[in-house]
Coordinates of C-alpha atoms in Angstrom, one line a residue:
M1 CA -71.9 100.5 13.2
K2 CA -71.7 104.1 12.0
L3 CA -72.1 105.3 15.6
L4 CA -69.0 103.5 16.8
P5 CA -66.4 105.5 14.6
A6 CA -68.1 108.8 15.5
L7 CA -68.0 107.8 19.2
V8 CA -64.3 107.1 19.0
K9 CA -63.7 110.3 17.1
F10 CA -65.5 112.5 19.5
S11 CA -64.7 110.8 22.8
P12 CA -62.1 113.4 23.8
L13 CA -64.7 116.1 23.3
I14 CA -67.3 114.2 25.2
F15 CA -64.8 113.7 28.0
L16 CA -64.1 117.4 28.2
L17 CA -67.8 118.2 28.3
A18 CA -68.4 115.6 31.0
V19 CA -66.0 117.3 33.5
N20 CA -67.7 119.4 36.1
S21 CA -67.3 123.1 35.4
Y22 CA -68.0 126.2 37.3
A23 CA -69.4 129.5 36.0
Q24 CA -68.2 132.9 37.4
V25 CA -71.2 135.2 37.8
Y26 CA -71.2 138.8 39.1
K27 CA -74.2 140.2 41.0
W28 CA -75.0 143.9 41.5
V29 CA -77.9 146.1 42.4
D30 CA -78.5 149.3 40.3
E31 CA -79.8 152.7 41.5
Q32 CA -83.4 151.6 41.1
G33 CA -82.9 148.6 43.3
N34 CA -83.0 146.0 40.5
V35 CA -80.7 143.0 41.0
H36 CA -78.6 142.1 37.9
Y37 CA -76.4 139.1 37.1
S38 CA -73.7 139.0 34.4
D39 CA -70.6 136.9 33.4
S40 CA -68.6 140.1 33.0
K41 CA -67.7 142.5 35.8
P42 CA -69.5 145.8 35.6
A43 CA -67.8 149.1 36.3
Q44 CA -69.6 149.6 39.6
Q45 CA -67.9 149.2 42.9
N46 CA -70.5 147.3 44.8
V47 CA -70.2 144.0 42.8
E48 CA -70.6 140.7 44.5
E49 CA -68.8 137.7 42.9
K50 CA -70.8 134.4 42.9
H51 CA -69.7 130.9 42.0
F52 CA -72.4 128.4 40.9
P53 CA -71.6 124.9 40.0
T54 CA -73.2 124.0 36.7
G55 CA -74.3 120.6 37.8
Q56 CA -73.4 117.1 37.0
S57 CA -72.7 115.8 33.5
S58 CA -75.6 114.3 31.7
I59 CA -73.3 111.9 29.8
D60 CA -74.3 108.3 30.0
P61 CA -72.2 106.5 32.6
E62 CA -71.9 103.5 30.3
L63 CA -69.8 105.6 27.9
E64 CA -66.6 104.5 29.7
S65 CA -67.6 100.8 29.2
Y66 CA -68.3 101.6 25.5
R67 CA -64.9 103.3 25.2
Q68 CA -63.2 100.3 26.8
A69 CA -65.0 97.9 24.5
I70 CA -64.0 99.9 21.5
K71 CA -60.4 99.9 22.7
K72 CA -60.5 96.2 23.3
N73 CA -61.9 95.5 19.8
E74 CA -59.3 97.7 18.2
L75 CA -56.5 95.8 20.0
A76 CA -58.1 92.5 18.9
R77 CA -58.2 93.8 15.3
Q78 CA -54.6 94.9 15.5
R79 CA -53.5 91.4 16.8
Q80 CA -55.6 89.8 14.0
R81 CA -53.9 92.0 11.4
A82 CA -50.4 91.2 12.8
Y83 CA -51.2 87.5 12.8
Q84 CA -52.5 87.6 9.2
Q85 CA -49.4 89.5 8.1
Q86 CA -47.2 87.0 9.7
Q87 CA -49.1 84.1 8.0
Q88 CA -48.8 85.8 4.6
A89 CA -45.1 86.3 5.1
E90 CA -44.6 82.7 6.1
T91 CA -46.7 81.6 3.1
K92 CA -44.6 83.7 0.7
E93 CA -41.4 82.3 2.2
K94 CA -42.7 78.7 1.8
A95 CA -43.7 79.5 -1.8
K96 CA -40.2 80.9 -2.5
K97 CA -38.5 77.8 -1.0
R98 CA -40.9 75.5 -3.0
K99 CA -40.1 77.4 -6.2
R100 CA -36.3 77.1 -5.6
Y101 CA -36.7 73.3 -4.9
C102 CA -38.8 72.8 -8.1
D103 CA -36.4 74.8 -10.2
N104 CA -33.6 72.7 -8.9
L105 CA -35.5 69.5 -9.7
K106 CA -36.2 70.7 -13.2
A107 CA -32.5 71.5 -13.7
K108 CA -31.6 68.0 -12.5
Q109 CA -34.2 66.5 -14.9
H110 CA -32.8 68.6 -17.7
I111 CA -29.3 67.4 -17.0
D112 CA -30.4 63.8 -16.6
N113 CA -32.0 64.0 -20.1
R114 CA -28.8 65.4 -21.6
V115 CA -26.2 63.2 -20.0
S116 CA -25.9 59.8 -21.6
M117 CA -23.8 58.1 -18.9
W118 CA -23.7 58.7 -15.2
R119 CA -20.7 57.9 -13.0
T120 CA -20.0 57.8 -9.3
Q121 CA -16.7 58.5 -7.7
N122 CA -16.0 56.0 -4.9
P123 CA -14.3 56.9 -1.7
D124 CA -11.1 55.2 -2.9
G125 CA -11.0 57.4 -5.9
T126 CA -12.2 54.9 -8.5
V127 CA -15.0 55.8 -10.9
T128 CA -18.0 53.5 -11.4
A129 CA -20.5 53.9 -14.2
W130 CA -24.2 53.6 -13.2
T131 CA -26.1 50.6 -14.4
G132 CA -29.4 51.1 -16.3
E133 CA -31.4 50.2 -13.2
Q134 CA -29.6 52.9 -11.1
R135 CA -30.2 55.5 -13.8
K136 CA -33.9 54.4 -14.1
Q137 CA -34.3 54.7 -10.2
Y138 CA -32.7 58.1 -10.2
T139 CA -34.8 59.4 -13.1
Q140 CA -38.0 58.0 -11.4
A141 CA -37.1 59.5 -8.1
L142 CA -36.6 63.0 -9.7
Q143 CA -40.0 62.6 -11.5
D144 CA -41.8 61.4 -8.3
N145 CA -40.4 64.3 -6.3
Y146 CA -41.4 66.8 -9.0
N147 CA -44.9 65.3 -9.2
K148 CA -45.3 65.3 -5.4
H149 CA -44.0 68.8 -4.6
C150 CA -44.3 70.8 -7.8
R151 CA -47.7 70.1 -9.3

């Protein structure tokens, strides 16, 4: 797997090297009749300019498929990271809601323990005290909810 990051890092360079290039070469004959070639133009007048293709690239043709596979894998990893971040955010939000709910239940239990008599105001405005059974049901419901959601 160490080859993969290096391949990604150097892929622009490999691409540039893969492009066909041409070399500019100058040809001339000196006073002795010797033929010379150079990449810089000599001071002589009878210089002939030559263009030679350097040939095809020796880069593996599967390189493009490797590059596409790397890109596809990177996109898949990005999607996976985004999904995990979304899941973490949702989990944190659920934990916050659960904590608020449990804190609220604790507060209600605390109040239930401190208040000796519960009353209910009826729609007609009259107040009715809770019976011992109503109070016991309310206290049990608080405890059941706390045990179910907060432990």
